């Protein structure tokens, strides 16, 4: 009896404010109140609402154990898995939890979004170890624990879509393949069983692939599996920058010029930076002329660039790093 | 809370405030002076790499910034940044190195010249955080000579400030409040809008200009819809894409935006009664006159 009483005390009433929408109809918000046990997850709550209060509420679920990646949604504005989020941990001071569907994907109904582009973009990076490698070999493919370890982090992806939902680049560029696809792309170029590395790098060396990311950290922030897509994208970029075979594009040139300039004077000379990045593209330079003029007139373009004090230390340091790291 | 001992920091100005955003350097100097905050400028600090070093080599980002942090350590001071990106990069390197294996720290140390040694003892914090945590909003409020009454300010935090580092964060990245708290302390009105935690598009601006401008346009439009008089940012890189390139953004979307973008210390300076010339408010690409007019200046 005593146990029962104290358990009862701990259960709390929470109001779920849920965004409701069918297709392109205007969205509305509906609030459901329910008593929850202390350990209840947001998914438990939504399931209870569906069974007991409103059978028309639509959301996806399957494993209830952070494995299948079905139950992704925005909880209080943050993309997360409903089955891995305890209601008590996220309820606000008014006793409310806000439930919305993922962003960057059209709503089908309520919390269910259309993930077609998400899958299409994943497909675009060819997320399978190459066909040649999949032909049954004489003996098994061997992988050392070190080789396997490199695939671990991106291999943990459960394709839930949380990163894609919050991706700033995806929001404005529907062709950008997105963090999930690029995390997978890194896994592919790092896999020693794959024999298409060169071709992959060639493909990923484009604005809609590895260079399309604006480094906003949103994917790293929300990923429930610690995949850290941005970290993986940066590793692809390192591979692209260090490839001797790929033609140099502006994104690569931007990076090479930046490192070279800092090596020379310790910091960035913005005017020369622009001139050097676009040295090979007269049209691009011409397009920048009005900007240059405006900056000049407002005193935003220093005409002389003074190196930082002791800049030679930075030169030595950068050279030493390259010696250490490049081989 | 009354400040007992004078506040003093190792000042990491960053590249942009010494180049394309001189007005940030000027206004930081004017505001810290007015608030009685002493700055020791780290004149031999190098560019943090703005996230680009890491793409060349993570060791490069770690080593150059270990040297930068070592300069602050040598002064025995907390490092003060005034750029969301510098803060995110330096803060992230610092937390990484502090937690890393001795072998990696030794590798870094071997790369640094004998004059510098990274110990992991210095803290690195953005000016915004320092104002909140060390100076105190009440003290700031007490210094306000010209309350910014009626000025509707839309914050623009910058990705690196909100999400760059894991430890020592001041704000919840989904619902940050620090800039809004400063606005309120200065008598201004914070404007709620979606874009404040999102990306300005700057990292794409050199090679994917179309999308960089589309991103900037979206943010400015969101602020306009929320009836903001100006954007206020603690990040000069955001300022570059949102202010310096706004005429090009306007051209790309075929519409006038005319949204002034202030650096955080400029807004504070206005409230402290500092002359707008000293704050470099005439050095913007988008005129800041509507802001001054709103304040009756
Ligand atoms: S990377 Fe993370 S957030 Fe993105 S789909 Fe995979 S598990 Fe989900
Ligand atoms: S860091 Fe890049 S991939 Fe990740 S959410 Fe931001 S833009 Fe998208
Ligand atoms: S239901 Fe499978 S991950 Fe949540």
mmCIF file of N, CA, C and O in Angstrom, chain A residues 166 168 171-173 211-218 221 231 234 237-238 241-242 250-251 254-255 262 266-268 270 278 288 291 294-295 298-300 302 308-309 313-314 317 320-322 324-326, chain B residues 15-16 19-20 23 43-47 50-57 60 67 92 107 111 115-116 159-160 163 169 173 194 198-199 203-204 206-207 211 215 218-219 244-245 247-248 282-285:
data_model
loop_
_atom_site.group_PDB
_atom_site.id
_atom_site.type_symbol
_atom_site.label_atom_id
_atom_site.label_comp_id
_atom_site.label_asym_id
_atom_site.label_seq_id
_atom_site.Cartn_x
_atom_site.Cartn_y
_atom_site.Cartn_z
ATOM 1 N N UNK A 166 17.342 18.987 -39.261
ATOM 2 C CA UNK A 166 17.863 20.258 -38.748
ATOM 3 C C UNK A 166 18.925 20.869 -39.640
ATOM 4 O O UNK A 166 19.467 21.928 -39.327
ATOM 5 N N UNK A 168 20.988 22.945 -41.974
ATOM 6 C CA UNK A 168 20.834 24.283 -42.565
ATOM 7 C C UNK A 168 21.037 24.271 -44.071
ATOM 8 O O UNK A 168 20.348 24.978 -44.801
ATOM 9 N N UNK A 171 18.091 22.796 -45.913
ATOM 10 C CA UNK A 171 16.932 23.678 -45.898
ATOM 11 C C UNK A 171 16.882 24.578 -47.135
ATOM 12 O O UNK A 171 15.813 24.794 -47.705
ATOM 13 N N UNK A 172 18.043 25.087 -47.564
ATOM 14 C CA UNK A 172 18.004 25.998 -48.709
ATOM 15 C C UNK A 172 18.419 25.323 -50.017
ATOM 16 O O UNK A 172 18.175 25.857 -51.091
ATOM 17 N N UNK A 173 19.048 24.169 -49.925
ATOM 18 C CA UNK A 173 19.489 23.499 -51.146
ATOM 19 C C UNK A 173 18.917 22.087 -51.208
ATOM 20 O O UNK A 173 19.457 21.157 -50.620
ATOM 21 N N UNK A 211 31.143 19.418 -50.138
ATOM 22 C CA UNK A 211 31.356 20.865 -49.965
ATOM 23 C C UNK A 211 30.065 21.623 -49.697
ATOM 24 O O UNK A 211 30.082 22.830 -49.471
ATOM 25 N N UNK A 212 28.937 20.959 -49.736
ATOM 26 C CA UNK A 212 27.657 21.651 -49.544
ATOM 27 C C UNK A 212 27.341 21.960 -48.094
ATOM 28 O O UNK A 212 26.447 22.756 -47.813
ATOM 29 N N UNK A 213 28.063 21.353 -47.192
ATOM 30 C CA UNK A 213 27.797 21.540 -45.760
ATOM 31 C C UNK A 213 28.316 22.887 -45.294
ATOM 32 O O UNK A 213 29.420 23.282 -45.626
ATOM 33 N N UNK A 214 27.519 23.608 -44.519
ATOM 34 C CA UNK A 214 27.902 24.934 -44.050
ATOM 35 C C UNK A 214 28.486 24.915 -42.627
ATOM 36 O O UNK A 214 28.659 25.961 -42.008
ATOM 37 N N UNK A 215 28.793 23.729 -42.134
ATOM 38 C CA UNK A 215 29.437 23.579 -40.813
ATOM 39 C C UNK A 215 28.620 24.222 -39.697
ATOM 40 O O UNK A 215 29.155 24.919 -38.848
ATOM 41 N N UNK A 216 27.328 23.935 -39.679
ATOM 42 C CA UNK A 216 26.481 24.578 -38.672
ATOM 43 C C UNK A 216 26.396 23.774 -37.376
ATOM 44 O O UNK A 216 25.836 24.240 -36.396
ATOM 45 N N UNK A 217 26.922 22.563 -37.363
ATOM 46 C CA UNK A 217 26.947 21.705 -36.163
ATOM 47 C C UNK A 217 25.572 21.190 -35.745
ATOM 48 O O UNK A 217 25.458 20.554 -34.707
ATOM 49 N N UNK A 218 24.531 21.457 -36.523
ATOM 50 C CA UNK A 218 23.203 21.012 -36.092
ATOM 51 C C UNK A 218 23.096 19.497 -36.092
ATOM 52 O O UNK A 218 22.469 18.903 -35.220
ATOM 53 N N UNK A 221 24.753 18.032 -33.155
ATOM 54 C CA UNK A 221 24.001 18.389 -31.954
ATOM 55 C C UNK A 221 22.839 17.428 -31.704
ATOM 56 O O UNK A 221 22.559 17.081 -30.569
ATOM 57 N N UNK A 231 31.691 15.750 -38.271
ATOM 58 C CA UNK A 231 33.056 15.225 -38.115
ATOM 59 C C UNK A 231 33.423 14.341 -39.315
ATOM 60 O O UNK A 231 34.542 14.383 -39.813
ATOM 61 N N UNK A 234 34.036 16.448 -42.408
ATOM 62 C CA UNK A 234 35.357 17.078 -42.373
ATOM 63 C C UNK A 234 36.454 16.083 -42.744
ATOM 64 O O UNK A 234 37.437 16.442 -43.376
ATOM 65 N N UNK A 237 36.469 15.810 -46.440
ATOM 66 C CA UNK A 237 37.110 17.005 -46.997
ATOM 67 C C UNK A 237 38.630 16.899 -46.886
ATOM 68 O O UNK A 237 39.348 17.304 -47.809
ATOM 69 N N UNK A 238 39.108 16.377 -45.785
ATOM 70 C CA UNK A 238 40.563 16.204 -45.643
ATOM 71 C C UNK A 238 41.071 15.296 -46.758
ATOM 72 O O UNK A 238 42.085 15.579 -47.393
ATOM 73 N N UNK A 241 41.059 17.243 -50.026
ATOM 74 C CA UNK A 241 42.122 18.244 -50.091
ATOM 75 C C UNK A 241 43.490 17.612 -50.327
ATOM 76 O O UNK A 241 44.364 18.217 -50.921
ATOM 77 N N UNK A 242 43.660 16.403 -49.845
ATOM 78 C CA UNK A 242 44.960 15.771 -49.956
ATOM 79 C C UNK A 242 45.092 14.857 -51.169
ATOM 80 O O UNK A 242 46.137 14.267 -51.387
ATOM 81 N N UNK A 250 36.854 25.631 -56.416
ATOM 82 C CA UNK A 250 36.998 26.836 -55.586
ATOM 83 C C UNK A 250 37.019 26.491 -54.097
ATOM 84 O O UNK A 250 37.752 27.101 -53.320
ATOM 85 N N UNK A 251 36.202 25.512 -53.695
ATOM 86 C CA UNK A 251 36.172 25.141 -52.282
ATOM 87 C C UNK A 251 37.561 24.691 -51.822
ATOM 88 O O UNK A 251 38.032 25.059 -50.740
ATOM 89 N N UNK A 254 40.009 27.721 -51.852
ATOM 90 C CA UNK A 254 39.709 28.542 -50.673
ATOM 91 C C UNK A 254 40.520 28.037 -49.467
ATOM 92 O O UNK A 254 41.172 28.799 -48.764
ATOM 93 N N UNK A 255 40.477 26.746 -49.268
ATOM 94 C CA UNK A 255 41.136 26.175 -48.092
ATOM 95 C C UNK A 255 42.655 26.220 -48.200
ATOM 96 O O UNK A 255 43.359 26.510 -47.248
ATOM 97 N N UNK A 262 47.945 32.095 -43.800
ATOM 98 C CA UNK A 262 48.197 32.138 -42.362
ATOM 99 C C UNK A 262 49.630 31.670 -42.089
ATOM 100 O O UNK A 262 50.311 32.194 -41.207
ATOM 101 N N UNK A 266 50.518 34.762 -40.382
ATOM 102 C CA UNK A 266 49.849 34.500 -39.106
ATOM 103 C C UNK A 266 48.349 34.742 -39.132
ATOM 104 O O UNK A 266 47.623 34.232 -38.299
ATOM 105 N N UNK A 267 47.899 35.548 -40.088
ATOM 106 C CA UNK A 267 46.441 35.773 -40.171
ATOM 107 C C UNK A 267 46.042 36.099 -41.590
ATOM 108 O O UNK A 267 46.899 36.155 -42.478
ATOM 109 N N UNK A 268 44.726 36.290 -41.733
ATOM 110 C CA UNK A 268 44.166 36.386 -43.063
ATOM 111 C C UNK A 268 44.211 37.807 -43.611
ATOM 112 O O UNK A 268 43.848 38.763 -42.938
ATOM 113 N N UNK A 270 42.269 39.591 -46.124
ATOM 114 C CA UNK A 270 41.029 39.300 -46.849
ATOM 115 C C UNK A 270 41.063 39.711 -48.324
ATOM 116 O O UNK A 270 40.529 39.018 -49.178
ATOM 117 N N UNK A 278 40.286 33.530 -56.407
ATOM 118 C CA UNK A 278 39.646 33.629 -57.717
ATOM 119 C C UNK A 278 40.621 33.983 -58.840
ATOM 120 O O UNK A 278 40.197 34.374 -59.925
ATOM 121 N N UNK A 288 32.986 40.210 -58.074
ATOM 122 C CA UNK A 288 33.282 40.679 -56.723
ATOM 123 C C UNK A 288 33.667 42.158 -56.683
ATOM 124 O O UNK A 288 33.768 42.752 -55.608
ATOM 125 N N UNK A 291 31.511 44.586 -54.652
ATOM 126 C CA UNK A 291 31.691 44.329 -53.226
ATOM 127 C C UNK A 291 32.987 44.987 -52.755
ATOM 128 O O UNK A 291 33.017 45.694 -51.743
ATOM 129 N N UNK A 294 32.607 48.744 -52.512
ATOM 130 C CA UNK A 294 31.814 49.130 -51.338
ATOM 131 C C UNK A 294 32.639 49.009 -50.062
ATOM 132 O O UNK A 294 32.595 49.870 -49.191
ATOM 133 N N UNK A 295 33.393 47.909 -49.968
ATOM 134 C CA UNK A 295 34.198 47.665 -48.771
ATOM 135 C C UNK A 295 35.275 48.743 -48.639
ATOM 136 O O UNK A 295 35.541 49.252 -47.559
ATOM 137 N N UNK A 298 33.955 52.055 -47.413
ATOM 138 C CA UNK A 298 33.556 52.072 -46.004
ATOM 139 C C UNK A 298 34.744 51.789 -45.082
ATOM 140 O O UNK A 298 34.560 51.528 -43.895
ATOM 141 N N UNK A 299 35.928 51.778 -45.638
ATOM 142 C CA UNK A 299 37.112 51.521 -44.809
ATOM 143 C C UNK A 299 37.151 50.092 -44.303
ATOM 144 O O UNK A 299 37.702 49.801 -43.247
ATOM 145 N N UNK A 300 36.519 49.173 -45.048
ATOM 146 C CA UNK A 300 36.490 47.778 -44.626
ATOM 147 C C UNK A 300 37.522 46.941 -45.368
ATOM 148 O O UNK A 300 37.488 45.714 -45.317
ATOM 149 N N UNK A 302 41.423 47.039 -45.593
ATOM 150 C CA UNK A 302 42.725 47.635 -45.279
ATOM 151 C C UNK A 302 43.669 47.479 -46.468
ATOM 152 O O UNK A 302 43.714 46.427 -47.097
ATOM 153 N N UNK A 308 51.288 39.298 -37.974
ATOM 154 C CA UNK A 308 51.214 39.317 -36.513
ATOM 155 C C UNK A 308 52.636 39.336 -35.948
ATOM 156 O O UNK A 308 53.595 38.991 -36.653
ATOM 157 N N UNK A 309 52.771 39.740 -34.691
ATOM 158 C CA UNK A 309 54.088 39.674 -34.047
ATOM 159 C C UNK A 309 54.557 38.220 -34.056
ATOM 160 O O UNK A 309 53.746 37.304 -33.864
ATOM 161 N N UNK A 313 57.075 32.157 -36.057
ATOM 162 C CA UNK A 313 56.739 30.989 -35.215
ATOM 163 C C UNK A 313 55.605 30.187 -35.837
ATOM 164 O O UNK A 313 55.585 28.961 -35.778
ATOM 165 N N UNK A 314 54.643 30.916 -36.411
ATOM 166 C CA UNK A 314 53.479 30.248 -37.006
ATOM 167 C C UNK A 314 53.900 29.511 -38.278
ATOM 168 O O UNK A 314 53.449 28.392 -38.536
ATOM 169 N N UNK A 317 55.594 26.443 -37.184
ATOM 170 C CA UNK A 317 54.634 25.507 -36.602
ATOM 171 C C UNK A 317 53.826 24.804 -37.695
ATOM 172 O O UNK A 317 53.671 23.571 -37.674
ATOM 173 N N UNK A 320 55.912 22.321 -39.450
ATOM 174 C CA UNK A 320 56.166 21.151 -38.596
ATOM 175 C C UNK A 320 54.940 20.234 -38.557
ATOM 176 O O UNK A 320 55.064 19.005 -38.621
ATOM 177 N N UNK A 321 53.739 20.838 -38.496
ATOM 178 C CA UNK A 321 52.511 20.037 -38.480
ATOM 179 C C UNK A 321 52.396 19.247 -39.775
ATOM 180 O O UNK A 321 52.108 18.043 -39.765
ATOM 181 N N UNK A 322 52.657 19.919 -40.876
ATOM 182 C CA UNK A 322 52.523 19.237 -42.156
ATOM 183 C C UNK A 322 53.523 18.101 -42.293
ATOM 184 O O UNK A 322 53.195 17.034 -42.818
ATOM 185 N N UNK A 324 54.649 16.345 -39.827
ATOM 186 C CA UNK A 324 54.210 15.318 -38.887
ATOM 187 C C UNK A 324 52.989 14.573 -39.427
ATOM 188 O O UNK A 324 52.891 13.351 -39.344
ATOM 189 N N UNK A 325 52.045 15.345 -40.009
ATOM 190 C CA UNK A 325 50.729 14.789 -40.281
ATOM 191 C C UNK A 325 50.548 14.239 -41.692
ATOM 192 O O UNK A 325 49.672 13.418 -41.922
ATOM 193 N N UNK A 326 51.326 14.722 -42.637
ATOM 194 C CA UNK A 326 51.052 14.364 -44.019
ATOM 195 C C UNK A 326 51.639 13.025 -44.443
ATOM 196 O O UNK A 326 51.393 12.571 -45.537
ATOM 197 N N UNK B 15 40.829 37.659 -36.878
ATOM 198 C CA UNK B 15 41.215 38.332 -38.133
ATOM 199 C C UNK B 15 40.226 39.401 -38.573
ATOM 200 O O UNK B 15 40.610 40.494 -38.972
ATOM 201 N N UNK B 16 38.947 39.070 -38.542
ATOM 202 C CA UNK B 16 37.957 39.924 -39.203
ATOM 203 C C UNK B 16 37.871 41.296 -38.539
ATOM 204 O O UNK B 16 37.704 42.312 -39.197
ATOM 205 N N UNK B 19 40.391 43.424 -39.929
ATOM 206 C CA UNK B 19 40.375 43.619 -41.376
ATOM 207 C C UNK B 19 39.049 44.191 -41.826
ATOM 208 O O UNK B 19 38.813 45.387 -41.732
ATOM 209 N N UNK B 20 38.154 43.306 -42.253
ATOM 210 C CA UNK B 20 36.912 43.755 -42.876
ATOM 211 C C UNK B 20 35.860 44.259 -41.882
ATOM 212 O O UNK B 20 34.839 44.806 -42.300
ATOM 213 N N UNK B 23 35.186 48.044 -37.367
ATOM 214 C CA UNK B 23 34.230 48.652 -36.437
ATOM 215 C C UNK B 23 33.978 47.765 -35.218
ATOM 216 O O UNK B 23 33.629 48.252 -34.150
ATOM 217 N N UNK B 43 49.092 40.008 -29.311
ATOM 218 C CA UNK B 43 49.507 40.480 -30.635
ATOM 219 C C UNK B 43 50.205 39.416 -31.461
ATOM 220 O O UNK B 43 50.401 39.589 -32.660
ATOM 221 N N UNK B 44 50.619 38.344 -30.837
ATOM 222 C CA UNK B 44 51.235 37.316 -31.676
ATOM 223 C C UNK B 44 50.340 36.083 -31.830
ATOM 224 O O UNK B 44 50.781 35.026 -32.255
ATOM 225 N N UNK B 45 49.055 36.260 -31.489
ATOM 226 C CA UNK B 45 48.112 35.154 -31.707
ATOM 227 C C UNK B 45 47.823 35.018 -33.204
ATOM 228 O O UNK B 45 47.723 36.011 -33.914
ATOM 229 N N UNK B 46 47.693 33.775 -33.649
ATOM 230 C CA UNK B 46 47.430 33.513 -35.066
ATOM 231 C C UNK B 46 45.938 33.304 -35.296
ATOM 232 O O UNK B 46 45.174 33.087 -34.353
ATOM 233 N N UNK B 47 45.543 33.335 -36.542
ATOM 234 C CA UNK B 47 44.171 33.015 -36.932
ATOM 235 C C UNK B 47 43.804 31.619 -36.420
ATOM 236 O O UNK B 47 44.619 30.695 -36.475
ATOM 237 N N UNK B 50 39.156 29.235 -38.302
ATOM 238 C CA UNK B 50 37.711 29.310 -38.539
ATOM 239 C C UNK B 50 37.103 27.983 -38.987
ATOM 240 O O UNK B 50 36.176 27.954 -39.789
ATOM 241 N N UNK B 51 37.628 26.885 -38.471
ATOM 242 C CA UNK B 51 37.068 25.585 -38.831
ATOM 243 C C UNK B 51 37.691 24.995 -40.084
ATOM 244 O O UNK B 51 37.512 23.809 -40.382
ATOM 245 N N UNK B 52 38.432 25.805 -40.827
ATOM 246 C CA UNK B 52 39.021 25.332 -42.076
ATOM 247 C C UNK B 52 40.313 24.564 -41.842
ATOM 248 O O UNK B 52 40.600 23.594 -42.539
ATOM 249 N N UNK B 53 41.075 24.974 -40.842
ATOM 250 C CA UNK B 53 42.299 24.230 -40.503
ATOM 251 C C UNK B 53 41.997 22.745 -40.355
ATOM 252 O O UNK B 53 42.723 21.890 -40.823
ATOM 253 N N UNK B 54 40.908 22.473 -39.660
ATOM 254 C CA UNK B 54 40.578 21.091 -39.350
ATOM 255 C C UNK B 54 40.382 20.259 -40.610
ATOM 256 O O UNK B 54 40.628 19.052 -40.605
ATOM 257 N N UNK B 55 39.931 20.909 -41.678
ATOM 258 C CA UNK B 55 39.722 20.162 -42.914
ATOM 259 C C UNK B 55 41.044 19.838 -43.596
ATOM 260 O O UNK B 55 41.170 18.848 -44.304
ATOM 261 N N UNK B 56 42.032 20.683 -43.373
ATOM 262 C CA UNK B 56 43.368 20.377 -43.875
ATOM 263 C C UNK B 56 43.982 19.296 -42.985
ATOM 264 O O UNK B 56 44.502 18.297 -43.480
ATOM 265 N N UNK B 57 43.907 19.493 -41.706
ATOM 266 C CA UNK B 57 44.458 18.526 -40.756
ATOM 267 C C UNK B 57 43.991 18.896 -39.359
ATOM 268 O O UNK B 57 44.114 20.055 -38.944
ATOM 269 N N UNK B 60 46.624 20.347 -37.266
ATOM 270 C CA UNK B 60 46.915 21.752 -37.533
ATOM 271 C C UNK B 60 46.025 22.646 -36.677
ATOM 272 O O UNK B 60 46.496 23.585 -36.032
ATOM 273 N N UNK B 67 48.884 26.856 -29.367
ATOM 274 C CA UNK B 67 49.806 27.992 -29.242
ATOM 275 C C UNK B 67 49.037 29.264 -28.833
ATOM 276 O O UNK B 67 49.458 29.979 -27.929
ATOM 277 N N UNK B 92 36.560 24.545 -28.433
ATOM 278 C CA UNK B 92 36.524 23.125 -28.773
ATOM 279 C C UNK B 92 37.920 22.508 -28.684
ATOM 280 O O UNK B 92 38.088 21.409 -28.156
ATOM 281 N N UNK B 107 52.678 15.296 -28.267
ATOM 282 C CA UNK B 107 52.893 15.498 -29.698
ATOM 283 C C UNK B 107 52.695 16.979 -30.058
ATOM 284 O O UNK B 107 53.471 17.560 -30.813
ATOM 285 N N UNK B 111 55.571 20.103 -31.166
ATOM 286 C CA UNK B 111 55.452 20.950 -32.350
ATOM 287 C C UNK B 111 55.592 22.437 -32.025
ATOM 288 O O UNK B 111 56.031 23.227 -32.852
ATOM 289 N N UNK B 115 59.255 28.395 -26.500
ATOM 290 C CA UNK B 115 58.682 29.512 -25.725
ATOM 291 C C UNK B 115 57.261 29.217 -25.259
ATOM 292 O O UNK B 115 56.766 29.835 -24.348
ATOM 293 N N UNK B 116 56.591 28.324 -25.990
ATOM 294 C CA UNK B 116 55.189 28.106 -25.663
ATOM 295 C C UNK B 116 54.958 26.696 -25.154
ATOM 296 O O UNK B 116 55.517 25.743 -25.659
ATOM 297 N N UNK B 159 26.480 29.795 -35.378
ATOM 298 C CA UNK B 159 26.487 28.356 -35.090
ATOM 299 C C UNK B 159 27.551 27.946 -34.079
ATOM 300 O O UNK B 159 27.309 27.149 -33.173
ATOM 301 N N UNK B 160 28.754 28.470 -34.262
ATOM 302 C CA UNK B 160 29.869 28.034 -33.416
ATOM 303 C C UNK B 160 29.677 28.428 -31.956
ATOM 304 O O UNK B 160 30.164 27.755 -31.062
ATOM 305 N N UNK B 163 26.789 25.822 -30.726
ATOM 306 C CA UNK B 163 26.966 24.375 -30.849
ATOM 307 C C UNK B 163 28.414 23.935 -31.024
ATOM 308 O O UNK B 163 28.691 22.739 -31.127
ATOM 309 N N UNK B 169 29.186 25.743 -22.084
ATOM 310 C CA UNK B 169 28.174 26.480 -22.832
ATOM 311 C C UNK B 169 27.365 27.369 -21.894
ATOM 312 O O UNK B 169 27.092 26.992 -20.770
ATOM 313 N N UNK B 173 21.264 25.497 -26.910
ATOM 314 C CA UNK B 173 21.343 25.813 -28.336
ATOM 315 C C UNK B 173 19.981 25.901 -29.035
ATOM 316 O O UNK B 173 19.875 26.546 -30.071
ATOM 317 N N UNK B 194 12.634 32.642 -35.745
ATOM 318 C CA UNK B 194 13.224 31.331 -35.909
ATOM 319 C C UNK B 194 14.715 31.386 -36.233
ATOM 320 O O UNK B 194 15.497 30.584 -35.764
ATOM 321 N N UNK B 198 20.032 29.794 -36.329
ATOM 322 C CA UNK B 198 20.379 29.099 -37.566
ATOM 323 C C UNK B 198 21.634 29.687 -38.203
ATOM 324 O O UNK B 198 22.258 30.592 -37.662
ATOM 325 N N UNK B 199 21.976 29.184 -39.382
ATOM 326 C CA UNK B 199 23.238 29.561 -40.028
ATOM 327 C C UNK B 199 23.026 30.717 -40.999
ATOM 328 O O UNK B 199 22.012 30.807 -41.673
ATOM 329 N N UNK B 203 30.034 30.221 -44.514
ATOM 330 C CA UNK B 203 31.045 29.254 -44.963
ATOM 331 C C UNK B 203 30.917 28.855 -46.431
ATOM 332 O O UNK B 203 31.862 28.360 -47.022
ATOM 333 N N UNK B 204 29.744 29.076 -47.023
ATOM 334 C CA UNK B 204 29.560 28.696 -48.423
ATOM 335 C C UNK B 204 29.812 29.866 -49.377
ATOM 336 O O UNK B 204 29.792 29.688 -50.597
ATOM 337 N N UNK B 206 32.142 31.693 -50.598
ATOM 338 C CA UNK B 206 33.149 31.838 -51.652
ATOM 339 C C UNK B 206 32.918 30.889 -52.828
ATOM 340 O O UNK B 206 33.311 31.185 -53.940
ATOM 341 N N UNK B 207 32.288 29.755 -52.596
ATOM 342 C CA UNK B 207 32.214 28.789 -53.694
ATOM 343 C C UNK B 207 30.808 28.291 -53.997
ATOM 344 O O UNK B 207 30.599 27.622 -55.009
ATOM 345 N N UNK B 211 23.682 29.554 -52.805
ATOM 346 C CA UNK B 211 23.072 29.018 -51.590
ATOM 347 C C UNK B 211 23.423 29.843 -50.353
ATOM 348 O O UNK B 211 22.613 29.961 -49.428
ATOM 349 N N UNK B 215 20.564 31.504 -48.010
ATOM 350 C CA UNK B 215 20.487 31.311 -46.556
ATOM 351 C C UNK B 215 20.384 32.658 -45.848
ATOM 352 O O UNK B 215 19.560 32.847 -44.950
ATOM 353 N N UNK B 218 16.952 34.194 -46.308
ATOM 354 C CA UNK B 218 15.936 33.550 -45.477
ATOM 355 C C UNK B 218 15.971 34.106 -44.049
ATOM 356 O O UNK B 218 14.937 34.437 -43.463
ATOM 357 N N UNK B 219 17.176 34.239 -43.508
ATOM 358 C CA UNK B 219 17.314 34.747 -42.131
ATOM 359 C C UNK B 219 16.815 36.179 -42.010
ATOM 360 O O UNK B 219 16.112 36.540 -41.075
ATOM 361 N N UNK B 244 27.834 42.920 -45.150
ATOM 362 C CA UNK B 244 28.684 43.272 -46.297
ATOM 363 C C UNK B 244 28.103 42.765 -47.604
ATOM 364 O O UNK B 244 28.209 43.408 -48.628
ATOM 365 N N UNK B 245 27.490 41.631 -47.580
ATOM 366 C CA UNK B 245 26.997 41.048 -48.822
ATOM 367 C C UNK B 245 25.499 41.249 -49.030
ATOM 368 O O UNK B 245 24.921 40.712 -49.974
ATOM 369 N N UNK B 247 23.797 43.758 -50.210
ATOM 370 C CA UNK B 247 23.400 44.246 -51.539
ATOM 371 C C UNK B 247 23.364 43.122 -52.580
ATOM 372 O O UNK B 247 22.477 43.098 -53.439
ATOM 373 N N UNK B 248 24.315 42.191 -52.483
ATOM 374 C CA UNK B 248 24.318 41.067 -53.433
ATOM 375 C C UNK B 248 23.168 40.099 -53.148
ATOM 376 O O UNK B 248 22.590 39.514 -54.060
ATOM 377 N N UNK B 282 29.249 54.093 -38.938
ATOM 378 C CA UNK B 282 29.213 54.569 -40.320
ATOM 379 C C UNK B 282 29.957 53.648 -41.267
ATOM 380 O O UNK B 282 29.999 53.870 -42.470
ATOM 381 N N UNK B 283 30.556 52.606 -40.711
ATOM 382 C CA UNK B 283 31.371 51.723 -41.544
ATOM 383 C C UNK B 283 30.633 50.476 -42.022
ATOM 384 O O UNK B 283 31.266 49.488 -42.372
ATOM 385 N N UNK B 284 29.334 50.516 -41.998
ATOM 386 C CA UNK B 284 28.571 49.345 -42.447
ATOM 387 C C UNK B 284 28.201 49.486 -43.916
ATOM 388 O O UNK B 284 28.138 50.587 -44.443
ATOM 389 N N UNK B 285 27.937 48.371 -44.534
ATOM 390 C CA UNK B 285 27.487 48.409 -45.924
ATOM 391 C C UNK B 285 26.001 48.773 -45.962
ATOM 392 O O UNK B 285 25.577 49.595 -46.744
#
